[in-house]
Amino acid sequence: MRRVYLDYAATTPVRREVFEAMVPYLTEKFGNPSSVHWFGREIRKDVDEARERVAEALNASPQEIYFTSGGTESDNMAILGTAAALRNKGRHVITSAVEHHAALDACLSLEKQGYRVTVLPVDKYGMVDPADLEAAIAEDTILVSIMHANNEVGTIQPIKELAAIARKHGVLFHTDAVQTIGAIPVDVRELGVDLLSLSGHKIYGPKGIGALYVRKGVRLSNIAFGGAQERKLRPGTENVAGIMGLATAVELAVAEQQETYEKLVVLRDKLIDGLTAVPDVKLNGHPQQRLPGNVNVSVERVEGESLILSLDMAGIAVSSGSACTSGSLEPSHVLMAMGLDHQSAHGSLRLTLGKGTSAEDIDHVLSVFPGVVQRLRDMSPLRKSGEE
Ligand SMILES: *Cc1c(COP(=O)(O)O)cnc(C)c1O
């Protein structure tokens, strides 16, 4: 059966160059970078060089890069680490209603510790209004955490503007850039952020590795204990092979960003046009300020889950909302925050494109989709009014 993978926002395959960069560190280059002997020292040099490569790709300096186990840990470190370090300065944190659960739940855990958390609303496109951020900043605000682009609906936030507002008030700004590395330009100085999260497996790197950028001078408490690695901020023996893979993945993603963008936008728009040509299929997320590989639609009078299963039987892999929320019956918090009704949120479908996506893949999906929707609608109790 022909199989089409359109779930690149959930994960990507490890690209050949990344795999090859990792292999020596899983075999002969096995030393512990903390060891004082030659086997360790050699690896320490390579880890430091990987740090330089990640830093350079983001326009940061090497001392500002900390390796972590992925996007989730980076978000947790940024939010919980700054909150703990600044708890005597203030206990108010601001985030948005469309964050990934890694950031949202970290903020909610602060709430249980007695911090105040303001969750900014978004408009119907999933966009945060900078005026809302300005109004929410108070005397005791210590941190703002707003993602660069949303993983479900692809909306790109005005991070430069939002970060400038935080800075004007002396408040730290963190952004989750897991979905934007390699998709749109990510330059920490240009964005003006203090902290930035990224993940390996969303950019053709391995799973279980990520990084956190921490601007020089920003103080963070460690949230894990046990060793002096990563300048004591992130203890534990380094995932050396993962670090080498991440450096290569970040470097290539950034070098190829423009080319990737131009290729994906064409395929994305073709897919959007084709899907929304089916009656009562509407685009979710911003029509322009949108990730090049993201398509999210609501299909009226159809259950999203049934649609995913039917498409899967036809060899097409897509998701509803995010991989983390599928399996639960709760509609996506992102779509609900954008003001969709329950039915539209439940009938949502996310199709995310990547390196392996071809024009033929899009044609194939568009040839299968209308028939699948029609069949499900024919069976559905959710009839159009007047159709009974
Ligand atoms: C995937 C994702 C994460 C989590 O990253 P992991 O490396 O899987 O822990 C965080 N934020 C966003 C926006 C994501 O898409």
Coordinates of C-alpha atoms and ligand atoms in Angstrom, one line a residue:
M1 CA 0.0 0.0 0.0
R2 CA 1.1 3.5 -0.7
R3 CA 1.9 5.2 2.6
V4 CA 1.9 9.0 3.1
Y5 CA 3.3 10.5 6.3
L6 CA 1.8 13.9 7.1
D7 CA 2.7 14.1 10.8
Y8 CA 6.0 15.8 10.8
A9 CA 5.0 18.0 13.7
A10 CA 4.8 14.9 15.9
T11 CA 8.2 13.6 14.9
T12 CA 10.6 13.3 12.0
P13 CA 12.9 10.6 10.8
V14 CA 16.6 11.0 11.6
R15 CA 18.4 12.2 8.5
R16 CA 21.4 10.3 7.1
E17 CA 24.0 13.0 8.0
V18 CA 22.7 13.1 11.6
F19 CA 22.8 9.3 11.9
E20 CA 26.3 9.2 10.6
A21 CA 27.4 11.9 13.0
M22 CA 26.1 9.9 15.9
V23 CA 27.4 6.4 15.1
P24 CA 31.0 6.9 16.4
Y25 CA 29.7 8.1 19.7
L26 CA 27.7 4.9 20.1
T27 CA 30.7 2.7 19.4
E28 CA 34.4 3.6 19.6
K29 CA 34.0 7.1 21.0
F30 CA 32.3 6.0 24.2
G31 CA 34.2 7.9 26.8
N32 CA 32.5 9.9 29.6
P33 CA 33.2 13.6 28.9
S34 CA 33.7 14.1 32.7
S35 CA 36.6 11.6 32.8
V36 CA 40.0 13.1 33.2
H37 CA 41.8 10.5 31.0
W38 CA 42.2 10.6 27.2
F39 CA 39.0 8.7 26.5
G40 CA 37.0 11.4 28.3
R41 CA 38.9 14.4 27.3
E42 CA 38.5 13.6 23.6
I43 CA 34.7 13.5 24.0
R44 CA 34.7 16.7 26.1
K45 CA 36.3 18.5 23.1
D46 CA 33.6 17.1 20.8
V47 CA 30.7 18.0 23.1
D48 CA 32.1 21.6 23.4
E49 CA 32.4 21.8 19.6
A50 CA 28.8 20.6 19.2
R51 CA 27.8 23.4 21.6
E52 CA 29.6 25.9 19.5
R53 CA 27.8 24.7 16.4
V54 CA 24.3 24.9 18.0
A55 CA 25.2 28.4 19.4
E56 CA 26.3 29.6 16.0
A57 CA 23.2 28.4 14.3
L58 CA 21.1 30.4 16.7
N59 CA 23.4 33.5 16.9
A60 CA 24.1 32.7 20.6
S61 CA 27.4 32.1 22.3
P62 CA 28.4 28.6 23.4
Q63 CA 28.1 29.4 27.2
E64 CA 24.5 30.2 26.6
I65 CA 23.6 26.7 25.3
Y66 CA 22.5 23.9 27.7
F67 CA 21.8 20.3 26.4
T68 CA 18.7 18.7 27.7
S69 CA 16.6 15.6 27.0
G70 CA 14.2 17.5 24.6
G71 CA 11.7 20.2 24.3
T72 CA 9.7 19.2 27.3
E73 CA 12.7 19.4 29.7
S74 CA 13.9 22.6 28.1
D75 CA 10.5 24.2 28.7
N76 CA 10.4 22.9 32.3
M77 CA 13.9 24.1 33.0
A78 CA 13.2 27.6 31.6
I79 CA 10.0 28.1 33.5
L80 CA 10.6 26.3 36.8
G81 CA 14.3 27.3 36.9
T82 CA 13.7 31.0 36.5
A83 CA 10.7 31.0 38.8
A84 CA 12.7 29.4 41.6
A85 CA 15.7 31.7 41.0
L86 CA 13.5 34.8 41.1
R87 CA 11.0 33.8 43.8
N88 CA 12.1 36.6 46.1
K89 CA 11.7 39.1 43.3
G90 CA 8.1 38.2 42.5
R91 CA 5.7 35.3 41.9
H92 CA 3.8 36.2 38.8
V93 CA 4.2 34.3 35.5
I94 CA 2.5 35.0 32.2
T95 CA 1.8 32.5 29.5
S96 CA -0.7 31.9 26.7
A97 CA -3.7 29.7 26.3
V98 CA -2.2 27.9 23.3
E99 CA 1.1 26.7 24.7
H100 CA 2.4 23.1 24.4
H101 CA 1.5 21.2 27.6
A102 CA 5.2 21.2 28.5
A103 CA 5.0 24.9 29.1
L104 CA 1.4 25.2 30.2
D105 CA 1.7 22.4 32.8
A106 CA 5.0 23.7 34.1
C107 CA 3.2 27.1 34.7
L108 CA 0.3 25.3 36.4
S109 CA 2.6 23.5 38.7
L110 CA 3.9 26.9 39.8
E111 CA 0.4 27.8 40.6
K112 CA 0.2 24.9 43.1
Q113 CA 3.4 26.3 44.7
G114 CA 1.7 29.6 45.3
Y115 CA 2.7 31.6 42.2
R116 CA 0.1 33.6 40.3
V117 CA -0.3 32.6 36.6
T118 CA -1.9 34.8 34.0
V119 CA -3.0 32.8 30.9
L120 CA -3.3 35.3 28.0
P121 CA -6.2 34.7 25.5
V122 CA -5.7 34.4 21.7
D123 CA -7.8 35.6 18.8
K124 CA -9.7 33.3 16.4
Y125 CA -6.4 32.7 14.5
G126 CA -4.6 31.7 17.7
M127 CA -2.6 34.9 18.0
V128 CA -1.6 36.6 21.2
D129 CA -2.3 40.4 21.3
P130 CA 0.8 42.3 22.5
A131 CA -1.5 44.8 24.2
D132 CA -2.8 42.0 26.4
L133 CA 0.7 41.2 27.5
E134 CA 1.5 44.8 28.2
A135 CA -1.7 45.0 30.4
A136 CA -1.0 41.8 32.2
I137 CA 2.5 42.7 33.4
A138 CA 2.5 43.7 37.1
E139 CA 5.0 44.7 39.8
D140 CA 5.7 41.1 40.7
T141 CA 5.9 39.6 37.2
I142 CA 9.1 37.6 36.7
L143 CA 8.6 35.6 33.5
V144 CA 6.7 35.5 30.3
S145 CA 6.6 32.2 28.3
I146 CA 5.0 32.3 24.9
M147 CA 5.7 29.9 22.1
H148 CA 7.3 31.0 18.8
A149 CA 4.8 28.9 16.7
N150 CA 2.0 26.6 17.6
N151 CA 2.4 22.9 17.0
E152 CA -1.3 22.3 16.4
V153 CA -2.5 25.1 14.2
G154 CA 0.9 26.6 13.0
T155 CA 0.2 30.2 14.1
I156 CA 3.4 32.2 14.4
Q157 CA 3.4 34.6 17.3
P158 CA 4.9 38.2 17.1
I159 CA 7.7 37.1 19.4
K160 CA 10.0 40.1 18.7
E161 CA 7.3 42.5 19.7
L162 CA 6.2 40.5 22.8
A163 CA 9.8 40.0 24.0
A164 CA 10.4 43.8 23.6
I165 CA 7.5 44.5 25.9
A166 CA 8.8 42.1 28.6
R167 CA 12.3 43.6 28.4
K168 CA 10.9 47.1 28.7
H169 CA 9.4 46.0 32.0
G170 CA 12.5 44.1 33.2
V171 CA 10.7 40.8 32.8
L172 CA 12.4 37.6 31.4
F173 CA 11.0 36.2 28.2
H174 CA 11.0 32.5 27.2
T175 CA 9.9 31.1 23.9
D176 CA 9.4 27.5 22.8
A177 CA 10.9 27.4 19.3
V178 CA 10.6 23.6 18.9
Q179 CA 8.4 24.0 15.8
T180 CA 10.2 27.0 14.2
I181 CA 13.9 25.9 14.0
G182 CA 14.4 25.2 10.3
A183 CA 10.9 26.4 9.4
I184 CA 11.4 30.2 9.8
P185 CA 14.4 32.3 10.9
V186 CA 15.3 31.8 14.6
D187 CA 18.0 34.2 15.8
V188 CA 18.0 34.7 19.6
R189 CA 19.4 38.2 19.4
E190 CA 17.1 39.4 16.7
L191 CA 14.1 37.9 18.6
G192 CA 15.3 39.5 21.8
V193 CA 14.4 36.5 24.0
D194 CA 16.1 35.5 27.2
L195 CA 15.4 31.8 27.0
L196 CA 14.6 29.5 24.0
S197 CA 13.7 25.8 23.8
L198 CA 14.4 23.4 21.0
S199 CA 14.1 19.7 20.4
G200 CA 16.1 17.2 18.2
H201 CA 13.4 14.9 16.9
K202 CA 11.3 17.7 15.3
I203 CA 14.2 18.7 13.0
Y204 CA 15.4 15.3 11.7
G205 CA 17.5 14.7 14.8
P206 CA 17.2 11.9 17.4
K207 CA 14.5 11.7 20.1
G208 CA 15.5 12.4 23.7
I209 CA 17.8 15.4 23.0
G210 CA 17.2 19.1 23.0
A211 CA 18.7 22.3 24.1
L212 CA 17.9 25.4 26.1
Y213 CA 19.3 28.8 25.2
V214 CA 19.8 31.0 28.3
R215 CA 21.0 34.5 27.7
K216 CA 24.2 35.4 29.5
G217 CA 23.4 37.0 32.8
V218 CA 20.1 35.2 33.3
R219 CA 20.0 33.3 36.5
L220 CA 18.3 29.9 36.7
S221 CA 18.0 27.4 39.6
N222 CA 18.6 23.8 38.7
I223 CA 15.5 21.6 38.8
A224 CA 17.4 18.3 38.9
F225 CA 20.3 17.3 41.2
G226 CA 23.3 15.0 41.1
G227 CA 26.2 16.3 39.1
A228 CA 28.2 19.2 37.8
Q229 CA 27.4 18.6 34.1
E230 CA 26.1 21.5 31.9
R231 CA 27.5 24.0 34.4
K232 CA 25.5 22.3 37.2
L233 CA 22.2 23.4 35.6
R234 CA 21.4 20.0 34.1
P235 CA 23.2 17.2 36.0
G236 CA 23.6 13.7 34.5
T237 CA 26.0 12.1 32.1
E238 CA 25.6 13.8 28.7
N239 CA 23.7 12.1 25.9
V240 CA 26.8 12.4 23.8
A241 CA 25.6 10.7 20.6
G242 CA 22.4 12.7 20.9
I243 CA 24.3 15.9 21.3
M244 CA 26.4 15.2 18.2
G245 CA 23.2 14.4 16.3
L246 CA 21.5 17.5 17.5
A247 CA 24.4 19.8 16.5
T248 CA 24.3 18.4 12.9
A249 CA 20.4 18.5 12.8
V250 CA 20.3 22.2 14.0
E251 CA 23.1 23.2 11.6
L252 CA 21.5 21.6 8.6
A253 CA 18.0 22.8 9.5
V254 CA 19.1 26.4 9.8
A255 CA 21.3 26.2 6.6
E256 CA 18.4 24.8 4.6
Q257 CA 15.6 26.9 6.2
Q258 CA 14.9 29.2 3.3
E259 CA 14.9 26.4 0.8
T260 CA 12.6 24.2 3.0
Y261 CA 10.3 27.1 3.5
E262 CA 9.9 27.8 -0.2
K263 CA 9.3 24.2 -1.0
L264 CA 6.8 23.5 1.8
V265 CA 4.7 26.6 1.4
V266 CA 3.7 25.6 -2.1
L267 CA 2.7 22.1 -1.1
R268 CA 0.9 23.5 2.0
D269 CA -1.2 25.9 0.1
K270 CA -2.1 23.3 -2.5
L271 CA -3.2 21.0 0.3
I272 CA -5.2 23.8 2.0
D273 CA -6.9 24.8 -1.2
G274 CA -7.8 21.2 -2.0
L275 CA -9.1 20.3 1.4
T276 CA -11.2 23.5 1.9
A277 CA -12.7 22.9 -1.5
V278 CA -14.7 20.1 0.1
P279 CA -18.0 21.6 1.5
D280 CA -17.9 22.6 5.2
V281 CA -14.1 22.1 5.6
K282 CA -12.5 25.2 7.2
L283 CA -8.9 26.2 7.8
N284 CA -7.9 26.6 11.5
G285 CA -5.0 28.9 12.4
H286 CA -3.7 32.1 10.8
P287 CA -4.0 32.3 7.0
Q288 CA -0.6 34.0 6.6
Q289 CA 1.3 34.0 9.9
R290 CA 1.6 30.3 9.6
L291 CA 4.3 27.6 9.7
P292 CA 5.2 26.5 6.1
G293 CA 4.5 22.8 6.9
N294 CA 1.2 23.1 8.9
V295 CA -2.3 22.5 7.7
N296 CA -5.2 22.3 10.3
V297 CA -8.8 22.0 9.2
S298 CA -12.2 21.4 10.9
V299 CA -14.4 19.0 9.0
E300 CA -18.0 19.7 10.0
R301 CA -20.3 16.7 10.8
V302 CA -17.4 14.3 11.1
E303 CA -15.5 12.9 14.2
G304 CA -11.8 13.7 13.9
E305 CA -10.9 10.4 15.3
S306 CA -13.0 8.4 12.7
L307 CA -11.4 10.6 10.0
I308 CA -7.9 9.7 11.2
L309 CA -8.7 6.0 11.3
S310 CA -10.3 6.0 7.9
L311 CA -7.3 7.9 6.4
D312 CA -4.9 5.6 8.2
M313 CA -6.7 2.6 6.5
A314 CA -6.0 4.4 3.2
G315 CA -2.3 4.7 4.2
I316 CA -2.4 8.3 5.1
A317 CA -0.9 9.3 8.5
V318 CA -2.3 12.5 10.0
S319 CA -3.3 13.6 13.5
S320 CA -5.9 15.5 15.4
G321 CA -4.7 18.3 17.6
S322 CA -1.4 17.0 19.0
A323 CA -0.2 13.5 19.5
C324 CA -0.3 14.1 23.3
T325 CA -4.1 14.9 23.3
S326 CA -5.2 12.2 20.9
G327 CA -6.4 9.2 22.8
S328 CA -8.3 11.5 25.2
L329 CA -11.8 12.7 24.5
E330 CA -11.1 16.2 25.5
P331 CA -11.0 18.6 22.5
S332 CA -7.8 20.4 21.9
H333 CA -7.1 23.3 24.4
V334 CA -5.7 25.3 21.5
L335 CA -8.8 25.1 19.3
M336 CA -11.0 25.8 22.3
A337 CA -8.9 28.9 23.1
M338 CA -9.4 30.1 19.5
G339 CA -13.2 30.0 20.2
L340 CA -14.1 26.9 18.1
D341 CA -17.2 25.1 19.3
H342 CA -16.9 21.5 20.6
Q343 CA -18.0 20.0 17.3
S344 CA -15.6 21.8 15.1
A345 CA -12.8 21.1 17.6
H346 CA -13.6 17.4 17.6
G347 CA -13.7 17.4 13.8
S348 CA -10.2 18.8 13.5
L349 CA -7.4 17.3 11.5
R350 CA -3.7 18.3 11.5
L351 CA -1.6 17.5 8.5
T352 CA 2.1 18.5 8.8
L353 CA 4.5 18.4 5.9
G354 CA 8.2 17.8 5.8
K355 CA 11.3 16.8 3.8
G356 CA 9.8 13.6 2.5
T357 CA 6.6 15.2 1.3
S358 CA 6.1 15.3 -2.5
A359 CA 3.5 16.9 -4.8
E360 CA 2.3 13.4 -5.5
D361 CA 1.7 12.8 -1.8
I362 CA -0.5 15.9 -1.7
D363 CA -2.4 14.8 -4.9
H364 CA -2.9 11.3 -3.4
V365 CA -4.4 12.8 -0.1
L366 CA -6.6 15.1 -2.1
S367 CA -7.9 12.2 -4.2
V368 CA -8.8 10.1 -1.1
F369 CA -10.1 12.8 1.2
P370 CA -13.4 13.8 -0.3
G371 CA -14.6 10.2 -0.5
V372 CA -13.6 9.5 3.0
V373 CA -15.4 12.6 4.3
Q374 CA -18.5 11.8 2.3
R375 CA -18.7 8.2 3.6
L376 CA -18.3 9.3 7.2
R377 CA -20.9 12.1 6.8
D378 CA -23.4 9.6 5.3
M379 CA -23.0 7.5 8.4
S380 CA -22.9 10.4 10.8
P381 CA -25.8 11.2 13.2
L382 CA -24.5 14.8 13.0
R383 CA -26.6 15.8 10.0
K384 CA -26.7 19.2 8.5
S385 CA -29.9 21.0 9.8
G386 CA -32.8 20.3 7.4
E387 CA -31.2 17.1 6.1
E388 CA -33.2 14.8 8.4
Ligands
LIG1 C1 7.1 18.3 20.4 C2 7.0 19.6 21.1 C3 7.5 19.8 22.4 C4 8.1 18.6 23.2 O1 9.4 18.2 22.7 P1 10.0 16.8 23.1 O2 11.4 16.8 22.6 O3 9.1 15.8 22.4 O4 9.9 16.7 24.6 C5 7.5 21.0 23.1 N1 6.9 22.1 22.4 C6 6.4 22.0 21.2 C7 5.9 23.2 20.5 C8 6.5 20.8 20.5 O5 6.0 20.7 19.3

